[in-house]
mmCIF file with all atom_site columns, C-alpha atoms in Angstrom:
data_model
loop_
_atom_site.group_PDB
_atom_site.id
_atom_site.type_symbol
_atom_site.label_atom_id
_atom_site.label_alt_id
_atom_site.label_comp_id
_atom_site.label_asym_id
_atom_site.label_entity_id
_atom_site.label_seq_id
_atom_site.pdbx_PDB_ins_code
_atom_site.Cartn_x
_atom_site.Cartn_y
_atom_site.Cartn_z
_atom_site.occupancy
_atom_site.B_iso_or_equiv
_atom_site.pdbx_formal_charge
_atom_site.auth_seq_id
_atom_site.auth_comp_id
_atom_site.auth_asym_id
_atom_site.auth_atom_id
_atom_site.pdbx_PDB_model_num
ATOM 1   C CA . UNK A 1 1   ? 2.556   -11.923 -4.365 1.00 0.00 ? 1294 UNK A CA 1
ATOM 2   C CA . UNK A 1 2   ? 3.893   -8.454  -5.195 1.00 0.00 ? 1295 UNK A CA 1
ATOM 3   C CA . UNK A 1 3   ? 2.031   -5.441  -3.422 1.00 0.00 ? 1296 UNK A CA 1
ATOM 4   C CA . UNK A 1 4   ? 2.337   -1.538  -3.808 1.00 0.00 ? 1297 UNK A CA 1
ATOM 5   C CA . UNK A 1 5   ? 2.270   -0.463  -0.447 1.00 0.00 ? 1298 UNK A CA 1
ATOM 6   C CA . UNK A 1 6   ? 3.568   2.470   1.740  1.00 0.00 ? 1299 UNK A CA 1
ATOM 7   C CA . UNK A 1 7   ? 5.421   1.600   5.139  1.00 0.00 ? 1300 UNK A CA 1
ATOM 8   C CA . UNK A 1 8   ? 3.636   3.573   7.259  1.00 0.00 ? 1301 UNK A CA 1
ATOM 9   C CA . UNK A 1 9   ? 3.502   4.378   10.962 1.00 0.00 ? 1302 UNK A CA 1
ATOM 10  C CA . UNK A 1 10  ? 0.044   4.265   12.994 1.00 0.00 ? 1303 UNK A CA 1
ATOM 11  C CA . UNK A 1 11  ? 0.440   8.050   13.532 1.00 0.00 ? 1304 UNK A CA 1
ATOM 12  C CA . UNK A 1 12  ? 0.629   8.520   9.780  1.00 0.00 ? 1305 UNK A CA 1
ATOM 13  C CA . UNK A 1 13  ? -2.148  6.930   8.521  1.00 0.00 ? 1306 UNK A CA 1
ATOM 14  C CA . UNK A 1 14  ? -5.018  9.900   8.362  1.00 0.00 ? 1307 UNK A CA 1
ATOM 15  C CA . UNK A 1 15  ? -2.476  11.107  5.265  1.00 0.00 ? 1308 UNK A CA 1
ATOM 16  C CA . UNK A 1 16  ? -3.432  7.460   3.209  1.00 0.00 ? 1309 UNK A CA 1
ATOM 17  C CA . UNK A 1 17  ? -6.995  6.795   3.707  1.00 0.00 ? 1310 UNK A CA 1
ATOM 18  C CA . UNK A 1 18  ? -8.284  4.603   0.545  1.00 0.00 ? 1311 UNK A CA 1
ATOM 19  C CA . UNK A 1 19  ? -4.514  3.483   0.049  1.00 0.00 ? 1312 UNK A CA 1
ATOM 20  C CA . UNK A 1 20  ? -2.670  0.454   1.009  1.00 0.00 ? 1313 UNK A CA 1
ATOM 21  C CA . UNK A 1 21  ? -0.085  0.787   3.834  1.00 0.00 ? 1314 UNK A CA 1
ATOM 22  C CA . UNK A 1 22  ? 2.287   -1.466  5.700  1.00 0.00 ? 1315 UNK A CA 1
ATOM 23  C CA . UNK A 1 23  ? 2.112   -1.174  9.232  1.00 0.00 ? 1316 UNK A CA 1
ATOM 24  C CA . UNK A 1 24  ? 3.844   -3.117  11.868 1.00 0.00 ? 1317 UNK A CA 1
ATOM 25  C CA . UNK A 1 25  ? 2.606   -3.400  15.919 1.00 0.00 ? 1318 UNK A CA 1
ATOM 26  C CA . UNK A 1 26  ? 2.831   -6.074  18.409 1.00 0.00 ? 1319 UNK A CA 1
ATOM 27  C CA . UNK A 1 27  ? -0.938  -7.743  18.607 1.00 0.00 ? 1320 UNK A CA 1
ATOM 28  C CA . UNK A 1 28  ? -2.837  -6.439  21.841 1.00 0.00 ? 1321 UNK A CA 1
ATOM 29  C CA . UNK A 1 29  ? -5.801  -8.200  21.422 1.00 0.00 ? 1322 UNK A CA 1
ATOM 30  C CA . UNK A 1 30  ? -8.118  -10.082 19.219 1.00 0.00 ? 1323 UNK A CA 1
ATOM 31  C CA . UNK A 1 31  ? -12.050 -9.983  19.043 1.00 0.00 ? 1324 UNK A CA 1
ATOM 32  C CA . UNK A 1 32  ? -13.875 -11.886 16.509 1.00 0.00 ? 1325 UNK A CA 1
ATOM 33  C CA . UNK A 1 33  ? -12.469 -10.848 12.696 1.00 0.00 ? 1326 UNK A CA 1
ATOM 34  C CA . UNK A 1 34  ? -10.575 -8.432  13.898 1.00 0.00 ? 1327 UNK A CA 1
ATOM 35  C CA . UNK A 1 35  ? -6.958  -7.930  15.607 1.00 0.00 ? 1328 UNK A CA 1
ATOM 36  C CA . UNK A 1 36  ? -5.597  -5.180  17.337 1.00 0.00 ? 1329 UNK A CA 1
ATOM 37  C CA . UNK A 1 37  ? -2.285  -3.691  16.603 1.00 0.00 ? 1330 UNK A CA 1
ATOM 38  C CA . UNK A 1 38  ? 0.005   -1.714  18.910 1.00 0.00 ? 1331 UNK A CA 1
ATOM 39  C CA . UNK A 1 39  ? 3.005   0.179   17.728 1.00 0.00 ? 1332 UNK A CA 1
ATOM 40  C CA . UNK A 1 40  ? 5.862   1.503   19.883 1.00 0.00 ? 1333 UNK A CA 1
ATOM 41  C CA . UNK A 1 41  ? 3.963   4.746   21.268 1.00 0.00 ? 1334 UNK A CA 1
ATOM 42  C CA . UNK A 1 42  ? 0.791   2.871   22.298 1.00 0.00 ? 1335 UNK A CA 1
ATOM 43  C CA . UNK A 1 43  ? -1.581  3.872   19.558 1.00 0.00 ? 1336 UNK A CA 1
ATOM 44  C CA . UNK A 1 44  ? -3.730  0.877   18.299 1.00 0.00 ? 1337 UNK A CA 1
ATOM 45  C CA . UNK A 1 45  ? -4.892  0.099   15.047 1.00 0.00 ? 1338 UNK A CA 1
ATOM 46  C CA . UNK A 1 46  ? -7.691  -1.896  14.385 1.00 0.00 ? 1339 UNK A CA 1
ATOM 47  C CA . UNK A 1 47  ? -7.502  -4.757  11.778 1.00 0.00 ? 1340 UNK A CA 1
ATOM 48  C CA . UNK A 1 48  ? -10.448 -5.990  9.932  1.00 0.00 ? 1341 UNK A CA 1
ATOM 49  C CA . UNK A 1 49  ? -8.568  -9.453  8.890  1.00 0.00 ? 1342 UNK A CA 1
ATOM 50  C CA . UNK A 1 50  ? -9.715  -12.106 6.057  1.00 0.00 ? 1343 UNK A CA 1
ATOM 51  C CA . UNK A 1 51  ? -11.234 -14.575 8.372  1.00 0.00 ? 1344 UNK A CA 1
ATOM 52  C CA . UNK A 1 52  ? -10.181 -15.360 11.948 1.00 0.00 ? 1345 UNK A CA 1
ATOM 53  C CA . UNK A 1 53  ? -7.512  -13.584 12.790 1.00 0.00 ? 1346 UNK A CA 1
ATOM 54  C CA . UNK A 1 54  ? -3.856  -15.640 12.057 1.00 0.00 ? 1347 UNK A CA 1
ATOM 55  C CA . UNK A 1 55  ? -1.823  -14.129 15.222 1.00 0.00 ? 1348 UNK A CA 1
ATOM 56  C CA . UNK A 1 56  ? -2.937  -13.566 18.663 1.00 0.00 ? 1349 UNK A CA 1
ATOM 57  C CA . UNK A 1 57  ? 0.795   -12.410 19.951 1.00 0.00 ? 1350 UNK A CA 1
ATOM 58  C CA . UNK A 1 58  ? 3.928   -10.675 18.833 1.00 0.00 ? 1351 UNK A CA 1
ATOM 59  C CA . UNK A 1 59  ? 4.893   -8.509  16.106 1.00 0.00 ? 1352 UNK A CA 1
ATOM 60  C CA . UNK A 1 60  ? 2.976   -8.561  13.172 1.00 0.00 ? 1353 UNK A CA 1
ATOM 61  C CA . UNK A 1 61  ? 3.078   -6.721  9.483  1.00 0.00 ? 1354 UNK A CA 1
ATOM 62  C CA . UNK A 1 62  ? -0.243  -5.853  8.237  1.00 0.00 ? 1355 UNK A CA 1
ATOM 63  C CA . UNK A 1 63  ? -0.378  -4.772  4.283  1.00 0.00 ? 1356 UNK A CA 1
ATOM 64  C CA . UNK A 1 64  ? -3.950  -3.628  3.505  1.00 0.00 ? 1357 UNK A CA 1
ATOM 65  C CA . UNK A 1 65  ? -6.492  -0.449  2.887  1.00 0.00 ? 1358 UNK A CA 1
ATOM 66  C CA . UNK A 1 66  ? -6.605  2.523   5.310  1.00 0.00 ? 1359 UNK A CA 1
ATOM 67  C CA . UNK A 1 67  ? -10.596 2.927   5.889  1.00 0.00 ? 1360 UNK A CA 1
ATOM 68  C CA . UNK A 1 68  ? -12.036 6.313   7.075  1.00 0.00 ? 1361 UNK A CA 1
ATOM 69  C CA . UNK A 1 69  ? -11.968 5.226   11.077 1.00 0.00 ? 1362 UNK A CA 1
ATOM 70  C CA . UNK A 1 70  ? -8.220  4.904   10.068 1.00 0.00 ? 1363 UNK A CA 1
ATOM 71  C CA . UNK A 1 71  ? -8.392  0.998   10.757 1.00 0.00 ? 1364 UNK A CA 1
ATOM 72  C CA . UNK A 1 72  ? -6.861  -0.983  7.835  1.00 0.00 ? 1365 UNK A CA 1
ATOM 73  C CA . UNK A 1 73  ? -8.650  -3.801  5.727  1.00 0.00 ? 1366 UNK A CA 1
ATOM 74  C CA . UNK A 1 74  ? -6.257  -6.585  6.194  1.00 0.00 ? 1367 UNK A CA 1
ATOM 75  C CA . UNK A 1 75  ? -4.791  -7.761  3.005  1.00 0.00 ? 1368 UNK A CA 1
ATOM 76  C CA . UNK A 1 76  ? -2.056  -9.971  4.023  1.00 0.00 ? 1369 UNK A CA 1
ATOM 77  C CA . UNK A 1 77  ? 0.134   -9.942  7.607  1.00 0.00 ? 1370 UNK A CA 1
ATOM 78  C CA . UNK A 1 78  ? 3.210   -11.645 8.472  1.00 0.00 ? 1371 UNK A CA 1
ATOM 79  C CA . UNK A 1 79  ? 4.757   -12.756 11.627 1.00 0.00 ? 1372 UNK A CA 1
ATOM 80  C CA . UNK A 1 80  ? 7.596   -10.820 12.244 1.00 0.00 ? 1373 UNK A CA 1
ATOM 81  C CA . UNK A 1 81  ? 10.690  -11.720 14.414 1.00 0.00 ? 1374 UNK A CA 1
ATOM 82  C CA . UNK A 1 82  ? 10.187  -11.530 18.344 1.00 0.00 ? 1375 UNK A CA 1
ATOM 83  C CA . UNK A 1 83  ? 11.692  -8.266  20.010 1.00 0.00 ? 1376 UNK A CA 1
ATOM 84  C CA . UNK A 1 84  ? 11.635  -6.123  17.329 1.00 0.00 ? 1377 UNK A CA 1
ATOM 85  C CA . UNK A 1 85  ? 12.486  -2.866  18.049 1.00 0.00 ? 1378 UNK A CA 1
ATOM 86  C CA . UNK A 1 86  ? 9.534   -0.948  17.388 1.00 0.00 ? 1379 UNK A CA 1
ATOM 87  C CA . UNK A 1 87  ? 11.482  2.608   18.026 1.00 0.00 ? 1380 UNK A CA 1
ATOM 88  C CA . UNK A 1 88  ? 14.201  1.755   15.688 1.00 0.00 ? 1381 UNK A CA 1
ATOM 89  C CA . UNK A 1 89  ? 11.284  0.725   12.727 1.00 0.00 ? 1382 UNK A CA 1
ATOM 90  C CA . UNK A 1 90  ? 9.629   4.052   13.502 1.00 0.00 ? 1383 UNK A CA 1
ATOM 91  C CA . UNK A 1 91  ? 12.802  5.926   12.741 1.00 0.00 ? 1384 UNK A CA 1
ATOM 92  C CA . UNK A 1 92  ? 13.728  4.129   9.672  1.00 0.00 ? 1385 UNK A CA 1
ATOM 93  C CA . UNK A 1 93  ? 9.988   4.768   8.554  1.00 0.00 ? 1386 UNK A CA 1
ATOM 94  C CA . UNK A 1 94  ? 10.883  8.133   8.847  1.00 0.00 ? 1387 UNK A CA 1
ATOM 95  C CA . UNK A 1 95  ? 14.354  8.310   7.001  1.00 0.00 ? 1388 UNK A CA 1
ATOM 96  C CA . UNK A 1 96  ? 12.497  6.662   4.289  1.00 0.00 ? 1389 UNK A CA 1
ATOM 97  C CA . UNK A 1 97  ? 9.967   9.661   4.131  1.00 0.00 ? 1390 UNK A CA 1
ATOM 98  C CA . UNK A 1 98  ? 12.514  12.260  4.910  1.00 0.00 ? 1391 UNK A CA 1
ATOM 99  C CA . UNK A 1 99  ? 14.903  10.881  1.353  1.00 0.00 ? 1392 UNK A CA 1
ATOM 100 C CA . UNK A 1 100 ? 11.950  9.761   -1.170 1.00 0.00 ? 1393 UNK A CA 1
ATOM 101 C CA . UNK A 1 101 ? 14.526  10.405  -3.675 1.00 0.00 ? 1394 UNK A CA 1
ATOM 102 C CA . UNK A 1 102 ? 16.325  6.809   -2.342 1.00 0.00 ? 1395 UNK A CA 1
ATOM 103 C CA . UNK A 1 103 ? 13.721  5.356   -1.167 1.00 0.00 ? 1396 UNK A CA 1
ATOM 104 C CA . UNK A 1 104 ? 10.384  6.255   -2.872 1.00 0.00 ? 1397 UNK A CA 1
ATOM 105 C CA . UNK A 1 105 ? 7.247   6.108   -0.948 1.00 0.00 ? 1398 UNK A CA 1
ATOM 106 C CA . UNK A 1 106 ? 5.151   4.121   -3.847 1.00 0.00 ? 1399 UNK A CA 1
ATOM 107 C CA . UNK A 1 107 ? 5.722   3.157   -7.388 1.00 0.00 ? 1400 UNK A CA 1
#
Protein backbone atom coordinates (compact mmCIF):
# COMPACT_ATOMS: atom_id res chain seq x y z
CA UNK A 1 0.00 0.00 0.00
CA UNK A 2 1.38 3.35 -1.18
CA UNK A 3 0.79 6.40 1.27
CA UNK A 4 1.46 10.26 0.92
CA UNK A 5 2.85 11.05 4.06
CA UNK A 6 5.29 13.62 5.65
CA UNK A 7 8.17 12.27 8.01
CA UNK A 8 7.64 14.25 10.72
CA UNK A 9 9.06 14.76 14.20
CA UNK A 10 6.68 14.88 17.43
CA UNK A 11 7.77 18.54 17.88
CA UNK A 12 6.56 19.29 14.38
CA UNK A 13 3.32 18.14 14.27
CA UNK A 14 1.05 21.43 15.34
CA UNK A 15 2.34 22.58 11.53
CA UNK A 16 0.17 19.25 9.91
CA UNK A 17 -2.98 18.97 11.75
CA UNK A 18 -5.68 17.21 9.29
CA UNK A 19 -2.60 15.70 7.31
CA UNK A 20 -0.96 12.41 7.38
CA UNK A 21 2.53 12.21 8.96
CA UNK A 22 5.10 9.55 9.67
CA UNK A 23 6.35 9.57 12.99
CA UNK A 24 8.68 7.22 14.67
CA UNK A 25 9.08 6.75 18.87
CA UNK A 26 9.87 3.87 20.99
CA UNK A 27 6.28 2.64 22.60
CA UNK A 28 5.98 3.89 26.36
CA UNK A 29 2.87 2.52 27.09
CA UNK A 30 -0.35 1.11 25.93
CA UNK A 31 -3.99 1.68 27.32
CA UNK A 32 -6.90 0.22 25.65
CA UNK A 33 -6.95 1.40 21.63
CA UNK A 34 -4.42 3.47 22.06
CA UNK A 35 -0.39 3.40 22.22
CA UNK A 36 1.90 5.83 23.35
CA UNK A 37 4.84 6.98 21.42
CA UNK A 38 8.10 8.48 22.70
CA UNK A 39 10.64 10.10 20.48
CA UNK A 40 14.26 10.90 21.38
CA UNK A 41 13.52 14.22 23.50
CA UNK A 42 10.76 12.64 25.64
CA UNK A 43 7.68 14.14 24.09
CA UNK A 44 4.82 11.52 23.69
CA UNK A 45 2.39 11.16 21.13
CA UNK A 46 -0.69 9.56 21.57
CA UNK A 47 -1.93 6.92 19.01
CA UNK A 48 -5.50 6.20 18.44
CA UNK A 49 -4.67 2.64 16.64
CA UNK A 50 -7.18 0.38 14.41
CA UNK A 51 -8.01 -2.08 17.06
CA UNK A 52 -5.78 -3.27 19.90
CA UNK A 53 -2.77 -1.90 19.68
CA UNK A 54 -0.01 -4.29 17.50
CA UNK A 55 3.28 -3.30 19.65
CA UNK A 56 3.67 -2.89 23.27
CA UNK A 57 7.73 -2.29 23.01
CA UNK A 58 10.40 -0.84 20.80
CA UNK A 59 10.52 1.42 17.98
CA UNK A 60 7.63 1.83 16.05
CA UNK A 61 6.56 3.94 12.67
CA UNK A 62 3.17 5.29 12.86
CA UNK A 63 1.66 6.70 9.32
CA UNK A 64 -1.73 8.31 10.05
CA UNK A 65 -3.85 11.81 10.58
CA UNK A 66 -2.60 14.56 12.94
CA UNK A 67 -5.96 15.38 15.06
CA UNK A 68 -6.34 18.80 16.82
CA UNK A 69 -4.88 17.38 20.43
CA UNK A 70 -1.90 16.71 18.02
CA UNK A 71 -2.33 12.81 18.60
CA UNK A 72 -2.34 10.91 15.25
CA UNK A 73 -5.18 8.50 13.94
CA UNK A 74 -3.21 5.43 13.34
CA UNK A 75 -3.27 4.36 9.79
CA UNK A 76 -0.69 1.77 9.58
CA UNK A 77 2.70 1.25 12.01
CA UNK A 78 5.60 -0.86 11.54
CA UNK A 79 8.08 -2.40 13.80
CA UNK A 80 11.17 -0.87 13.30
CA UNK A 81 14.71 -2.29 14.05
CA UNK A 82 15.79 -2.37 17.86
CA UNK A 83 18.27 0.55 18.90
CA UNK A 84 17.47 2.89 16.52
CA UNK A 85 18.98 5.96 16.95
CA UNK A 86 16.30 8.26 17.56
CA UNK A 87 18.82 11.50 17.49
CA UNK A 88 20.27 10.53 14.24
CA UNK A 89 16.33 10.09 12.64
CA UNK A 90 15.58 13.51 14.11
CA UNK A 91 18.44 15.06 12.22
CA UNK A 92 17.85 13.43 8.98
CA UNK A 93 14.09 14.59 9.45
CA UNK A 94 15.49 17.79 9.46
CA UNK A 95 17.97 17.72 6.41
CA UNK A 96 14.99 16.53 4.60
CA UNK A 97 13.04 19.80 5.54
CA UNK A 98 16.03 22.02 5.33
CA UNK A 99 16.64 20.67 1.08
CA UNK A 100 12.82 20.11 -0.11
CA UNK A 101 14.29 20.66 -3.40
CA UNK A 102 15.94 16.78 -3.00
CA UNK A 103 13.82 15.54 -0.94
CA UNK A 104 10.24 16.96 -1.16
CA UNK A 105 8.11 17.02 1.84
CA UNK A 106 4.80 15.54 -0.06
CA UNK A 107 3.81 14.81 -3.56
Amino acid sequence: MSVVSTRVVASELGQFIGQMVRVVGIVSGIDGSYMMIKDDQGIEVKVTCKGHPRFSMGTVEVIGMVSQDLGLEEMMSTQMKDGMDLALYREAIAQTHRFQNIFPISA
